[in-house]
Backbone as a ProteinNet text record, in pm:
[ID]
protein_1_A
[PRIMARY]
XXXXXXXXXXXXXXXXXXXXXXXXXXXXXXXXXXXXXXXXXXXXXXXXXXXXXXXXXXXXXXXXXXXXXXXXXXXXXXXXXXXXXXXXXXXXXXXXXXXXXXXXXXXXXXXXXXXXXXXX
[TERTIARY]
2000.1	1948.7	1805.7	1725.2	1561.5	1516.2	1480.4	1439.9	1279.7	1188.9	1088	1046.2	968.4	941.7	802.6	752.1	606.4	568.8	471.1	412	275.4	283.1	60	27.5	34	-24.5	-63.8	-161.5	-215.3	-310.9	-352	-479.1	-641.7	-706.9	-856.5	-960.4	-1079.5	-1177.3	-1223.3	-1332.3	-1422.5	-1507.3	-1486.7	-1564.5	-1471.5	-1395.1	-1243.5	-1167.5	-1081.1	-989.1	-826.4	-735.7	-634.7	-598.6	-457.9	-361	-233.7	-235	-68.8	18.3	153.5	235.8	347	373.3	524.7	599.4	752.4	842.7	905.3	956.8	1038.8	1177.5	1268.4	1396.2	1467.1	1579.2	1626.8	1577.4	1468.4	1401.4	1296.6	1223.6	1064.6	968.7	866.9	735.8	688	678.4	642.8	681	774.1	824.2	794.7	768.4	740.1	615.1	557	459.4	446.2	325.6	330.6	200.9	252.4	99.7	134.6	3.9	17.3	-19.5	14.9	-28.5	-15.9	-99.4	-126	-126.2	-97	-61.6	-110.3	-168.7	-213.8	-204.6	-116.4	-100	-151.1	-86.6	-88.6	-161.3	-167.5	-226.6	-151.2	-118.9	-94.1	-87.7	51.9	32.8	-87.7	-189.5	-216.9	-228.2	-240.8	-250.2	-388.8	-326.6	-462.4	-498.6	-392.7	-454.7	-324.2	-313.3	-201.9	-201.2	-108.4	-67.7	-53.5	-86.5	-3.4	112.5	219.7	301.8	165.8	92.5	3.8	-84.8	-97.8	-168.8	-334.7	-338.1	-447.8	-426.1	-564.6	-570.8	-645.8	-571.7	-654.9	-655.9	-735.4	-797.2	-873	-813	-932.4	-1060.1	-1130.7	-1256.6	-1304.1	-1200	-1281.3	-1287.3	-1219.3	-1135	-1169.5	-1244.8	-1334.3	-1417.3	-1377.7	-1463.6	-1459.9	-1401.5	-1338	-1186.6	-1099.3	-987.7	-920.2	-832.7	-768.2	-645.9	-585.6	-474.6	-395.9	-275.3	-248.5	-86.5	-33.8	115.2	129.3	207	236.1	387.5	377	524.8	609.6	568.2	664.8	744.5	631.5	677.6	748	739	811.8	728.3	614.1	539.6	424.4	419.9	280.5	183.3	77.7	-58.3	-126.2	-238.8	-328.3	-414.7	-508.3	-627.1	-738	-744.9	-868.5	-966.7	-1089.9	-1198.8	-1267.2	-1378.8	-1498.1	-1397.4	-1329.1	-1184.7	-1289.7	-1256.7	-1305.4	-1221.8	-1230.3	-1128.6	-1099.5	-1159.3	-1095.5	-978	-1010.5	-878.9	-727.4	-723	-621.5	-487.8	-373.6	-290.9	-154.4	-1.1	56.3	33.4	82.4	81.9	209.3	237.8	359.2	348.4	454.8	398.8	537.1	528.4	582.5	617.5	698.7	733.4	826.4	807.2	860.6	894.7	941.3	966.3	858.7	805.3	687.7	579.2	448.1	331.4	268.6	295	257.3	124.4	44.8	-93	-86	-158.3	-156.2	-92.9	-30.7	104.1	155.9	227.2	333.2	457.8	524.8	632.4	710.5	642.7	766.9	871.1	970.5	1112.3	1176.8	1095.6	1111.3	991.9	1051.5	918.3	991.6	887	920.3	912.3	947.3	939.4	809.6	723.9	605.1	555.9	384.3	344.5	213.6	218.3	92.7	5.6	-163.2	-244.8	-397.1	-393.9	-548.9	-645	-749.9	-892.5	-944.7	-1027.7	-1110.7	-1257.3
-368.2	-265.5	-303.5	-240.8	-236.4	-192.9	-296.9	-266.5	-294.7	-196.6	-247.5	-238.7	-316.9	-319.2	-370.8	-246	-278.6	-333.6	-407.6	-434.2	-483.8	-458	-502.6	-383.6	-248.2	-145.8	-167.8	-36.6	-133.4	-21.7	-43.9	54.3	-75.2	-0.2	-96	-34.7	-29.1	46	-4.4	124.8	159.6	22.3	25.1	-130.8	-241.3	-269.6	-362.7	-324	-420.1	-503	-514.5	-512.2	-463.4	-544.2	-616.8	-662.1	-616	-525	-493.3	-547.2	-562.7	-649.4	-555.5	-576.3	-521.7	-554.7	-654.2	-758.5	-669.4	-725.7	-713.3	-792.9	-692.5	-769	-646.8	-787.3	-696.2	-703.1	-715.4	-781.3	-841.1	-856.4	-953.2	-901.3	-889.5	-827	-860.4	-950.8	-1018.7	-938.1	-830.4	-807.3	-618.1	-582.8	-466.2	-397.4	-292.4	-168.9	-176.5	-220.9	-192	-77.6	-41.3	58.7	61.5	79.3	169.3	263.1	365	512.6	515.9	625.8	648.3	835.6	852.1	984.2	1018.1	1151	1167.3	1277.7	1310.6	1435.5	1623.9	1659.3	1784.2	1759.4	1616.9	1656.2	1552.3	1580.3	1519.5	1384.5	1362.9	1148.4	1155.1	1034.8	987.9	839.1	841.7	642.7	537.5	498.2	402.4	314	197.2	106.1	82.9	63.4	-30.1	-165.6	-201	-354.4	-362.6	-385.5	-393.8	-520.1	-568.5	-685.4	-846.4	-785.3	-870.5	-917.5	-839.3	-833	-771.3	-710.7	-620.4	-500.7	-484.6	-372.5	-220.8	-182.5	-1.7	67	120.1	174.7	314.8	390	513.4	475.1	630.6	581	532.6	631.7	621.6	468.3	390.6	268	148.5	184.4	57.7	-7.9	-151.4	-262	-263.3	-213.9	-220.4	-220.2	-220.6	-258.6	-367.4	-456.3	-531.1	-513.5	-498.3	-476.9	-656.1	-679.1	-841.6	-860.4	-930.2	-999.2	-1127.8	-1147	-1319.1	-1305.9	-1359.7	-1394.4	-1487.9	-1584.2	-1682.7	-1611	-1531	-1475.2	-1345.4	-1266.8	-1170.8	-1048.9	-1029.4	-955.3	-910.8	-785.1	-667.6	-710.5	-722.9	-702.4	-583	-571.8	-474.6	-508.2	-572	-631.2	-479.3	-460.2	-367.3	-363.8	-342.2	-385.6	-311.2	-289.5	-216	-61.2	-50.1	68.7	201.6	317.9	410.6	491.5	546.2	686.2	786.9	833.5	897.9	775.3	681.4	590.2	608.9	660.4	643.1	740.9	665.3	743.3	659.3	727	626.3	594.3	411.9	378.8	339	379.1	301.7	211.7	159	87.7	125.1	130.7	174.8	67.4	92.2	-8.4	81.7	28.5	126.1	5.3	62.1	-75.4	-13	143.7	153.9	199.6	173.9	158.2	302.9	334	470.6	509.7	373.1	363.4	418.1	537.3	602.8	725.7	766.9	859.9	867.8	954.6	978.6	1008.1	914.7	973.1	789.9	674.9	597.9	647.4	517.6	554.9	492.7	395.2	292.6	348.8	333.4	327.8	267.3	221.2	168	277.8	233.7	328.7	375.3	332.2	333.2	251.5	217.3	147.7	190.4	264.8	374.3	272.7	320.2	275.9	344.5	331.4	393.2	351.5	458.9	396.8	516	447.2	517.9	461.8
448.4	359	321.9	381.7	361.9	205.8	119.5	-26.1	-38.4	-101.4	-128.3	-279.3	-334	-498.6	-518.1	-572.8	-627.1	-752.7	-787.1	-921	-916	-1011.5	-1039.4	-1074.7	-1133.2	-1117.9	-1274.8	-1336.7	-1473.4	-1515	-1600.5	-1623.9	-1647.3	-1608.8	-1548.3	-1605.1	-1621.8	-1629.4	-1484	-1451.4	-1352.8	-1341.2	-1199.7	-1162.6	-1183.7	-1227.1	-1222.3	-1097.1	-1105.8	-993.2	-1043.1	-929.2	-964.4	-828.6	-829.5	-692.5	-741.4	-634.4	-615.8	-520.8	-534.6	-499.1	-426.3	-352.5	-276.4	-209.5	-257.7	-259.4	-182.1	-25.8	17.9	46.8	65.8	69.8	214.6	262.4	403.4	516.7	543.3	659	627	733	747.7	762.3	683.4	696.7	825.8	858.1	957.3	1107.8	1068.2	1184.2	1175.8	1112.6	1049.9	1011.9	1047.1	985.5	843	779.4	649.1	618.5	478.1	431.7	304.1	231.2	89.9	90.7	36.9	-0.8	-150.9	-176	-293.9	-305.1	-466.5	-494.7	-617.8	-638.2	-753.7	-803.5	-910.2	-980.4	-902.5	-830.9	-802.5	-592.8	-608.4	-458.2	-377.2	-262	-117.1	-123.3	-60.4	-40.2	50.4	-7	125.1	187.6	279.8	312.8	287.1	256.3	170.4	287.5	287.3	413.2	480	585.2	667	798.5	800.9	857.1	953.9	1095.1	1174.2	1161.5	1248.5	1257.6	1297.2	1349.2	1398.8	1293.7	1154.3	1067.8	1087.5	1161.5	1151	1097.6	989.4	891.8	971	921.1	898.5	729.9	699.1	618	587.1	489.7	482.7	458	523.4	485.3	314.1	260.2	105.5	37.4	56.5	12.2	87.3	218	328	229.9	274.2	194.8	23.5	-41.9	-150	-155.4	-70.2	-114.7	24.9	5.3	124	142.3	227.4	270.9	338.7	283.9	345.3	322.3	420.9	354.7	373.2	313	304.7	369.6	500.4	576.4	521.1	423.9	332	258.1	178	51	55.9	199.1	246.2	162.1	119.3	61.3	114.7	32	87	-17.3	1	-91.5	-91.9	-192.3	-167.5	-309.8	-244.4	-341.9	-383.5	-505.1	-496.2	-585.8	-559.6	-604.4	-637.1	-751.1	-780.2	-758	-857.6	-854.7	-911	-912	-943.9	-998.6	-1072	-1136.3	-1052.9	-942.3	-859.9	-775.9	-791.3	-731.5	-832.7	-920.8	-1001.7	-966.1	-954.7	-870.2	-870	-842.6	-811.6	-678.7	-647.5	-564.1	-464.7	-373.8	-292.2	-169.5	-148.1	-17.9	74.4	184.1	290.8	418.5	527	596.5	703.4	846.3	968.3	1092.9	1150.3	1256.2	1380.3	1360.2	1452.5	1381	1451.1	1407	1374.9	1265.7	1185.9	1142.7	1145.6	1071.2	920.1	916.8	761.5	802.2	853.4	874.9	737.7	673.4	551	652.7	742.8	782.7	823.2	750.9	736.9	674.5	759.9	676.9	535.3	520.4	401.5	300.9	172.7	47.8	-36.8	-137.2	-251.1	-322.3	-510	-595.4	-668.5	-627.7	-632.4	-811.6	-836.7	-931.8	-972	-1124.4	-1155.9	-1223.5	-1129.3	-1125.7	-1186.2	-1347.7	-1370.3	-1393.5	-1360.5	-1381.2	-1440.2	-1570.6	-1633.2	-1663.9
[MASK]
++++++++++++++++++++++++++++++++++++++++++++++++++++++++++++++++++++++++++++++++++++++++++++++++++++++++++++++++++++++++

């Protein structure tokens, strides 16, 4: 049974930093598609950054070089470092997980419950 669980989400002001966390349980990151997406009141998931198994990142454009995408194969966990945050960044966040490579697709089969993230 594939479980995922987010935390770190928070309220920040503009120009602050925020790491979110997403604990997996049930399998191995290591072996798995990861992403975060993010959602914000009245509009469309969309994908923030994702993982390959190999650990290479993809990323929207809006979010390049201000935010990181990472897991830790020990710790069986998703990251997502973000930086110099903006108020249009404010949104919930989820993280996601597929056994094929979805990139920023909204059509994994795994999510977490997601972890609300503002910036003002």
């Amino acid at each position: 049974h594939v479980q995922l669980v987010e935390s770190g989400g928070g309220s920040v002001q503009a120009g602050g930093s925020l790491t979110l966390s997403c604990a997996a349980s049930g399998y191995s990151v290591s072996k798995y598609y990861m992403a975060w997406f993010r959602q914000a009141p009245g509009k469309e998931r969309e994908g923030v950054a994702a993982i390959d198994s190999a650990g290479s990142p993809t990323y929207t454009y809006s979010v390049e070089g201000r935010f990181t995408i990472s897991k830790d194969n020990v710790k069986n966990t998703l990251y997502l470092q973000m930086n110099s945050l903006k108020p249009e960044d404010t949104a919930m966040y989820y993280c996601a997980a597929d056994f094929v490579n979805k990139q920023l697709a909204r059509s994994y089969d795994y999510w977490g419950q997601g972890t609300q993230v503002t910036v003002s």
